[in-house]
Every structure is written in C-alpha cells, then in structure tokens.
Amino acid sequence: MSQLQFYIYWFTLFYIISSLNLTQSSTFTLTNQCSYPVWAGLLSGAGSPPLPTTGFGLEPGQSNSIFMPLNWSGRMWGRTLCSTDSTGRFSCVTGDCGSGTVECNGGGATPPATLAEFTLNGANGMDFYDVSLVDGYNLPMMVVPEGGSGGNCNVTGCLVDLNKNCPSELKLTGAGDSDQSVACRSACEAFGDPMYCCSGAYSTPQTCSPTSYSEYFKTACPTSYSYAYDDGTSTFTCSSANYIITFCPAPANTANSQKTTGAGQSAKRSSSGSLAKSVGVSSVLFFFVTFILNFVWML
C-alpha cells in the first residue's frame, strides 16, 4: 500500500470514528396513557441544542419519539384541557406555555405542572433526571430509562392522582366547575411566602425545610422532587439510556424503586420507529466505513 493510500486509510478511519461518536444520541418516547388528550411541552435549557419540536398533541394511547441531541438539558411536561379560540390562539388550562400555538417555541410551563427534567451526558458522562413537583402538579408522569448502565437507572415519577385530594388552598379549578380540581399548586405559588419558596432568608438547604404541603407531594410520590432541596431521594443517574416518558402511567406498571432495562415495558411506539432508526443509522454507517476502508486497502 502506498503512502498516500496509508494516509487516506487512517484519515477515513478517524473521520468515521468521530462521526459515529457524533451520531450517538438518546431517543425519548413520550406516551399518553391518559383517558384524555395531552399536549406535550418541551423546553431546552440555556446553551442546549434545539429540539426538532417543542410541542405536540397526543391522543389517548398515542406515542411520539424524538432524537435528543448530545449534551441536551431541559424539561418536558403535559398540557391539559387545551383548545383553540375563535382567533386561532391555542391555550391550555394546565401547563400552558404562553406561545399561543401547539409548539411552545421557547416558552416554559405555567405552574402548576408536573415536570420531567433531564441533563444528558453530564458529569462523568452520566444522564441526570428527575420528576419534579416543585412547580406543582397537573397529571401523573413516569420516566423509565431503557438499556442504560451505571448510576442507578431507576424508574421515577408520580403515579398518583394528586388532584383528587389536593388541599383546598392549593387547588386549581377549571372554568365552569369551581369544585373540580384540575391541578394542585405548590405552596410557593399559592402563598408566595419565602419559607415555601426557599428564597430570601430560606435560600439554603439549612434554612429551607420540608413543609406540610411539600410532604403531601412527597408522601404520595416518594421519588419525586417535592421542594427545592429535595435532591437526595429525587435525582437519578444513568448512562447511554433511552427514555420513555409516560403521562398517566398505570401504577401497576412499575415500583418506585425498580431498576429496568426496558424488559416488560409496554409503552406504544410511534409508527416512525425512531429507536430502530437510531440503531440503524450507526449500523449503516459502520458497514459503509468498512466497505470504504477495504476498498482503499486493496488499491
């Protein structure tokens, strides 16, 4: 093999290895198991790569899969009781992002809303994730890591309907029915007191403690964030995982402390087959590289 061929060979190999690393990403599958439509909202954190969508509707039983960029961080939530008015403006009673459209376009969830929060490929290459009720609660949510390793890779979330027994002072009621709670506010939002918001004189873990209101959330959903400094039992880590985010999961589907590799999960995939595609892209690229390198070697 000539010197030129040698350089071409190793340059091609280096380029392909780099490309394979760049194409590695997580697939997030959002599934609606509620008996009513849910509109997903997605918000990227500062400095995170943009997503292909920031909002979409899910009918009962419907799923949608999204390729997530490397090093992405942000949050996802479900919007409920949504409609479009006579002017074409889209809005939701809970979780509204204020964009006026199904796409949130950089808008976050208006509290109260159950949030799934992620930081992908963070410290030591680990994903960090949690389900947070710090901004209140509007519907049950579960996060299931699939195929990951390292860390604890736990299932987490809030499987309980907290609206039914929400303390009266925290209830958010829907229009037209003052008795029906459609979401449960945080004490911070309801009262604005620094003691509940972990702000001002209460802005440190030493000065901000759980309250009877945060305990209502924590007792029902022990692996979810219930107040700002609830890290110890609420943040989970995993590496190289895909994630299923389910709205209104059946409580029987999982235990809060269960570890999973995806076995036995029944979340419905969208017809696009995104997870298969994510594997397929790398496989096709690998075989293409092998073919090119063999061709160059034989020249």
Short mmCIF file of C-alpha atoms in Angstrom, two decimals:
data_model
loop_
_atom_site.label_atom_id
_atom_site.label_comp_id
_atom_site.label_asym_id
_atom_site.label_seq_id
_atom_site.Cartn_x
_atom_site.Cartn_y
_atom_site.Cartn_z
CA MET A 1 0.00 0.00 0.00
CA SER A 2 1.40 3.43 -0.98
CA GLN A 3 2.00 6.22 1.48
CA LEU A 4 -0.97 8.15 0.02
CA GLN A 5 -3.22 5.15 0.48
CA PHE A 6 -1.96 4.79 4.04
CA TYR A 7 -2.90 8.39 4.87
CA ILE A 8 -6.30 8.06 3.18
CA TYR A 9 -6.98 4.90 5.17
CA TRP A 10 -6.23 6.40 8.54
CA PHE A 11 -7.90 9.73 7.79
CA THR A 12 -11.07 7.90 6.76
CA LEU A 13 -10.95 5.73 9.88
CA PHE A 14 -10.50 8.77 12.14
CA TYR A 15 -13.31 10.65 10.42
CA ILE A 16 -15.74 7.77 10.70
CA ILE A 17 -15.00 7.10 14.35
CA SER A 18 -15.63 10.78 15.04
CA SER A 19 -18.87 10.63 13.07
CA LEU A 20 -20.05 7.59 14.99
CA ASN A 21 -19.49 9.43 18.26
CA LEU A 22 -21.41 12.44 16.98
CA THR A 23 -24.40 10.36 15.93
CA GLN A 24 -24.84 8.73 19.30
CA SER A 25 -27.91 10.18 20.98
CA SER A 26 -30.82 9.26 23.19
CA THR A 27 -34.33 8.60 21.98
CA PHE A 28 -37.14 9.96 24.12
CA THR A 29 -40.57 8.39 23.63
CA LEU A 30 -43.49 10.34 25.07
CA THR A 31 -46.60 8.20 25.58
CA ASN A 32 -50.10 9.22 26.61
CA GLN A 33 -51.91 6.62 28.69
CA CYS A 34 -54.45 9.13 29.97
CA SER A 35 -58.09 8.77 29.03
CA TYR A 36 -57.98 12.28 27.56
CA PRO A 37 -55.72 14.15 25.10
CA VAL A 38 -52.44 15.58 26.38
CA TRP A 39 -50.26 18.13 24.59
CA ALA A 40 -46.58 17.66 25.36
CA GLY A 41 -44.41 20.70 26.01
CA LEU A 42 -40.61 20.72 25.67
CA LEU A 43 -38.15 23.40 26.76
CA SER A 44 -34.38 23.34 26.22
CA GLY A 45 -32.08 24.77 28.86
CA ALA A 46 -29.73 27.66 28.19
CA GLY A 47 -26.98 26.64 25.78
CA SER A 48 -28.63 23.35 24.84
CA PRO A 49 -29.05 22.34 21.20
CA PRO A 50 -32.55 22.97 19.81
CA LEU A 51 -35.04 20.14 19.50
CA PRO A 52 -36.93 19.22 16.31
CA THR A 53 -40.19 20.06 18.11
CA THR A 54 -41.22 22.00 21.21
CA GLY A 55 -44.78 20.74 21.47
CA PHE A 56 -47.28 18.30 20.01
CA GLY A 57 -50.57 16.61 20.81
CA LEU A 58 -51.04 13.03 21.94
CA GLU A 59 -54.38 11.30 21.81
CA PRO A 60 -55.05 8.52 24.36
CA GLY A 61 -52.74 5.59 23.60
CA GLN A 62 -50.57 7.60 21.19
CA SER A 63 -46.76 7.95 21.32
CA ASN A 64 -44.14 10.14 19.68
CA SER A 65 -40.37 9.53 19.64
CA ILE A 66 -37.72 12.24 19.42
CA PHE A 67 -33.96 12.08 18.81
CA MET A 68 -32.29 14.08 21.58
CA PRO A 69 -29.02 15.94 20.88
CA LEU A 70 -25.91 15.14 22.85
CA ASN A 71 -25.42 17.26 25.97
CA TRP A 72 -29.06 18.36 25.94
CA SER A 73 -30.71 19.60 29.10
CA GLY A 74 -34.23 20.77 29.65
CA ARG A 75 -37.70 19.76 30.75
CA MET A 76 -40.86 18.14 29.43
CA TRP A 77 -44.42 18.25 30.68
CA GLY A 78 -48.02 17.59 29.70
CA ARG A 79 -50.62 20.27 28.96
CA THR A 80 -54.28 19.50 29.58
CA LEU A 81 -57.71 20.94 28.77
CA CYS A 82 -56.39 22.68 25.67
CA SER A 83 -58.41 24.41 22.98
CA THR A 84 -58.20 26.94 20.16
CA ASP A 85 -60.31 30.09 20.36
CA SER A 86 -62.08 31.94 17.56
CA THR A 87 -58.92 33.90 16.71
CA GLY A 88 -56.86 30.74 16.31
CA ARG A 89 -54.98 31.13 19.58
CA PHE A 90 -54.15 27.83 21.28
CA SER A 91 -54.12 27.67 25.09
CA CYS A 92 -54.37 25.14 27.92
CA VAL A 93 -55.88 25.29 31.39
CA THR A 94 -52.86 23.49 32.88
CA GLY A 95 -49.22 23.55 31.78
CA ASP A 96 -49.78 26.29 29.20
CA CYS A 97 -46.54 27.68 27.73
CA GLY A 98 -47.96 31.01 26.55
CA SER A 99 -46.96 30.65 22.90
CA GLY A 100 -50.49 30.67 21.53
CA THR A 101 -49.65 27.62 19.43
CA VAL A 102 -49.18 23.88 19.93
CA GLU A 103 -45.42 24.44 19.62
CA CYS A 104 -44.11 26.11 22.79
CA ASN A 105 -41.32 27.95 20.92
CA GLY A 106 -39.16 28.57 23.99
CA GLY A 107 -41.96 29.04 26.48
CA GLY A 108 -41.97 27.13 29.76
CA ALA A 109 -44.84 25.54 31.65
CA THR A 110 -47.12 27.84 33.61
CA PRO A 111 -47.41 26.36 37.12
CA PRO A 112 -48.80 24.11 38.35
CA ALA A 113 -47.27 21.41 36.16
CA THR A 114 -45.58 18.06 36.66
CA LEU A 115 -42.10 18.28 35.10
CA ALA A 116 -39.64 15.70 33.81
CA GLU A 117 -36.16 17.26 33.93
CA PHE A 118 -33.04 15.96 32.17
CA THR A 119 -29.36 16.74 31.80
CA LEU A 120 -27.81 14.36 29.27
CA ASN A 121 -24.13 13.42 29.25
CA GLY A 122 -23.38 15.48 32.34
CA ALA A 123 -20.71 14.86 34.98
CA ASN A 124 -18.73 11.68 34.26
CA GLY A 125 -20.83 11.14 31.14
CA MET A 126 -23.95 10.38 33.19
CA ASP A 127 -27.51 11.45 32.46
CA PHE A 128 -29.26 13.15 35.38
CA TYR A 129 -33.05 13.05 35.50
CA ASP A 130 -35.95 13.64 37.87
CA VAL A 131 -39.69 14.24 38.04
CA SER A 132 -40.39 17.49 39.84
CA LEU A 133 -43.47 18.70 41.72
CA VAL A 134 -41.69 21.85 42.92
CA ASP A 135 -43.83 23.88 40.49
CA GLY A 136 -46.95 21.95 41.46
CA TYR A 137 -48.74 19.04 39.82
CA ASN A 138 -51.21 18.63 36.98
CA LEU A 139 -51.07 14.95 35.94
CA PRO A 140 -49.30 11.68 36.75
CA MET A 141 -45.98 11.12 34.99
CA MET A 142 -43.35 8.37 34.91
CA VAL A 143 -39.81 8.26 33.48
CA VAL A 144 -38.40 4.85 32.51
CA PRO A 145 -34.76 4.50 31.34
CA GLU A 146 -34.19 1.77 28.75
CA GLY A 147 -30.95 -0.04 28.03
CA GLY A 148 -28.79 2.18 30.23
CA SER A 149 -25.97 1.28 32.56
CA GLY A 150 -24.10 2.75 35.52
CA GLY A 151 -25.67 5.05 38.07
CA ASN A 152 -28.95 3.73 39.44
CA CYS A 153 -31.10 3.87 36.23
CA ASN A 154 -34.25 3.87 38.38
CA VAL A 155 -37.80 4.34 37.27
CA THR A 156 -39.10 7.56 38.80
CA GLY A 157 -42.19 9.69 38.74
CA CYS A 158 -45.52 10.38 40.34
CA LEU A 159 -48.11 7.71 39.60
CA VAL A 160 -50.82 9.05 41.90
CA ASP A 161 -53.66 11.44 41.05
CA LEU A 162 -52.92 14.27 43.49
CA ASN A 163 -55.72 16.48 42.19
CA LYS A 164 -58.45 14.47 43.88
CA ASN A 165 -57.26 15.13 47.45
CA CYS A 166 -55.33 18.34 46.84
CA PRO A 167 -55.58 20.68 49.87
CA SER A 168 -58.32 23.22 49.17
CA GLU A 169 -55.91 26.16 49.43
CA LEU A 170 -53.72 24.64 46.69
CA LYS A 171 -56.46 23.61 44.26
CA LEU A 172 -56.57 24.99 40.74
CA THR A 173 -60.11 24.63 39.47
CA GLY A 174 -61.24 24.51 35.87
CA ALA A 175 -63.54 27.06 34.30
CA GLY A 176 -67.21 26.28 34.79
CA ASP A 177 -66.73 23.92 37.73
CA SER A 178 -65.46 25.56 40.89
CA ASP A 179 -65.35 22.27 42.78
CA GLN A 180 -63.30 20.25 40.32
CA SER A 181 -59.54 20.42 40.87
CA VAL A 182 -57.62 20.23 37.58
CA ALA A 183 -54.19 20.80 39.14
CA CYS A 184 -52.54 21.17 42.54
CA ARG A 185 -50.42 24.26 43.12
CA SER A 186 -47.22 24.41 45.11
CA ALA A 187 -47.33 26.29 48.40
CA CYS A 188 -44.84 28.75 46.93
CA GLU A 189 -47.21 29.66 44.11
CA ALA A 190 -50.26 29.69 46.38
CA PHE A 191 -48.84 31.85 49.17
CA GLY A 192 -45.65 33.47 47.81
CA ASP A 193 -44.01 33.05 51.22
CA PRO A 194 -40.16 32.75 51.12
CA MET A 195 -40.47 29.87 53.61
CA TYR A 196 -42.32 27.84 50.96
CA CYS A 197 -40.28 29.16 48.03
CA CYS A 198 -36.83 28.54 49.57
CA SER A 199 -35.93 32.16 48.83
CA GLY A 200 -34.65 35.14 50.79
CA ALA A 201 -33.74 34.05 54.33
CA TYR A 202 -34.73 30.48 53.39
CA SER A 203 -32.48 30.12 50.34
CA THR A 204 -30.14 27.42 51.66
CA PRO A 205 -30.62 23.72 52.45
CA GLN A 206 -30.02 24.54 56.12
CA THR A 207 -32.82 27.13 56.29
CA CYS A 208 -35.38 25.64 53.90
CA SER A 209 -37.05 22.52 55.21
CA PRO A 210 -40.00 20.38 54.07
CA THR A 211 -43.44 21.73 54.96
CA SER A 212 -46.78 20.03 55.43
CA TYR A 213 -47.61 20.97 51.85
CA SER A 214 -44.43 19.54 50.31
CA GLU A 215 -44.93 16.46 52.47
CA TYR A 216 -48.32 15.95 50.80
CA PHE A 217 -46.50 15.56 47.48
CA LYS A 218 -43.61 13.54 48.94
CA THR A 219 -45.76 11.03 50.78
CA ALA A 220 -47.74 10.25 47.63
CA CYS A 221 -44.75 10.35 45.26
CA PRO A 222 -41.61 9.50 47.27
CA THR A 223 -39.15 9.61 44.35
CA SER A 224 -40.32 12.99 43.01
CA TYR A 225 -38.96 16.41 43.94
CA SER A 226 -41.30 17.96 46.49
CA TYR A 227 -39.37 21.14 47.31
CA ALA A 228 -36.19 22.88 46.12
CA TYR A 229 -33.66 20.95 48.24
CA ASP A 230 -35.16 17.50 47.88
CA ASP A 231 -32.17 16.17 45.90
CA GLY A 232 -31.20 13.14 47.93
CA THR A 233 -34.20 10.96 47.08
CA SER A 234 -35.26 12.57 43.82
CA THR A 235 -32.34 12.78 41.36
CA PHE A 236 -31.32 9.71 39.38
CA THR A 237 -28.46 8.91 37.01
CA CYS A 238 -27.96 6.58 34.08
CA SER A 239 -25.61 6.30 31.11
CA SER A 240 -26.35 5.65 27.42
CA ALA A 241 -30.06 5.16 28.01
CA ASN A 242 -33.19 5.89 26.03
CA TYR A 243 -36.15 7.20 28.00
CA ILE A 244 -39.90 6.61 28.00
CA ILE A 245 -41.92 9.47 29.50
CA THR A 246 -45.47 8.34 30.18
CA PHE A 247 -48.41 10.52 31.08
CA CYS A 248 -50.93 8.76 33.39
CA PRO A 249 -48.96 5.53 33.82
CA ALA A 250 -50.77 2.63 35.43
CA PRO A 251 -49.44 2.25 39.00
CA ALA A 252 -49.12 -1.50 38.44
CA ASN A 253 -46.61 -0.93 35.63
CA THR A 254 -43.70 -0.32 37.98
CA ALA A 255 -42.48 0.05 41.53
CA ASN A 256 -40.81 3.30 42.55
CA SER A 257 -37.57 1.54 43.45
CA GLN A 258 -37.50 -0.80 40.44
CA LYS A 259 -34.49 -0.84 38.13
CA THR A 260 -35.19 -1.55 34.50
CA THR A 261 -33.51 -2.30 31.21
CA GLY A 262 -36.79 -1.96 29.37
CA ALA A 263 -37.89 -5.58 29.76
CA GLY A 264 -41.63 -5.96 30.05
CA GLN A 265 -42.39 -2.33 29.19
CA SER A 266 -45.43 -1.91 27.00
CA ALA A 267 -45.26 1.76 26.03
CA LYS A 268 -46.54 2.13 22.49
CA ARG A 269 -44.03 3.30 19.89
CA SER A 270 -44.88 5.79 17.19
CA SER A 271 -45.02 4.47 13.65
CA SER A 272 -41.78 6.25 12.81
CA GLY A 273 -39.79 3.60 14.73
CA SER A 274 -37.28 6.19 15.95
CA LEU A 275 -35.44 3.83 18.27
CA ALA A 276 -34.83 1.37 15.46
CA LYS A 277 -33.65 4.23 13.29
CA SER A 278 -31.15 5.38 15.88
CA VAL A 279 -29.59 1.90 15.87
CA GLY A 280 -29.89 1.60 12.11
CA VAL A 281 -28.04 4.83 11.33
CA SER A 282 -24.95 3.72 13.23
CA SER A 283 -25.06 0.23 11.71
CA VAL A 284 -25.35 1.51 8.14
CA LEU A 285 -22.53 3.98 8.72
CA PHE A 286 -20.35 1.24 10.21
CA PHE A 287 -20.80 -1.06 7.21
CA PHE A 288 -20.23 1.83 4.81
CA VAL A 289 -16.96 2.67 6.54
CA THR A 290 -15.85 -0.95 6.45
CA PHE A 291 -16.51 -1.09 2.73
CA ILE A 292 -14.55 2.12 2.03
CA LEU A 293 -11.58 1.06 4.17
CA ASN A 294 -11.39 -2.34 2.49
CA PHE A 295 -11.56 -0.69 -0.91
CA VAL A 296 -8.74 1.73 -0.08
CA TRP A 297 -6.65 -1.08 1.41
CA MET A 298 -6.88 -3.14 -1.77
CA LEU A 299 -5.86 -0.28 -4.08
#
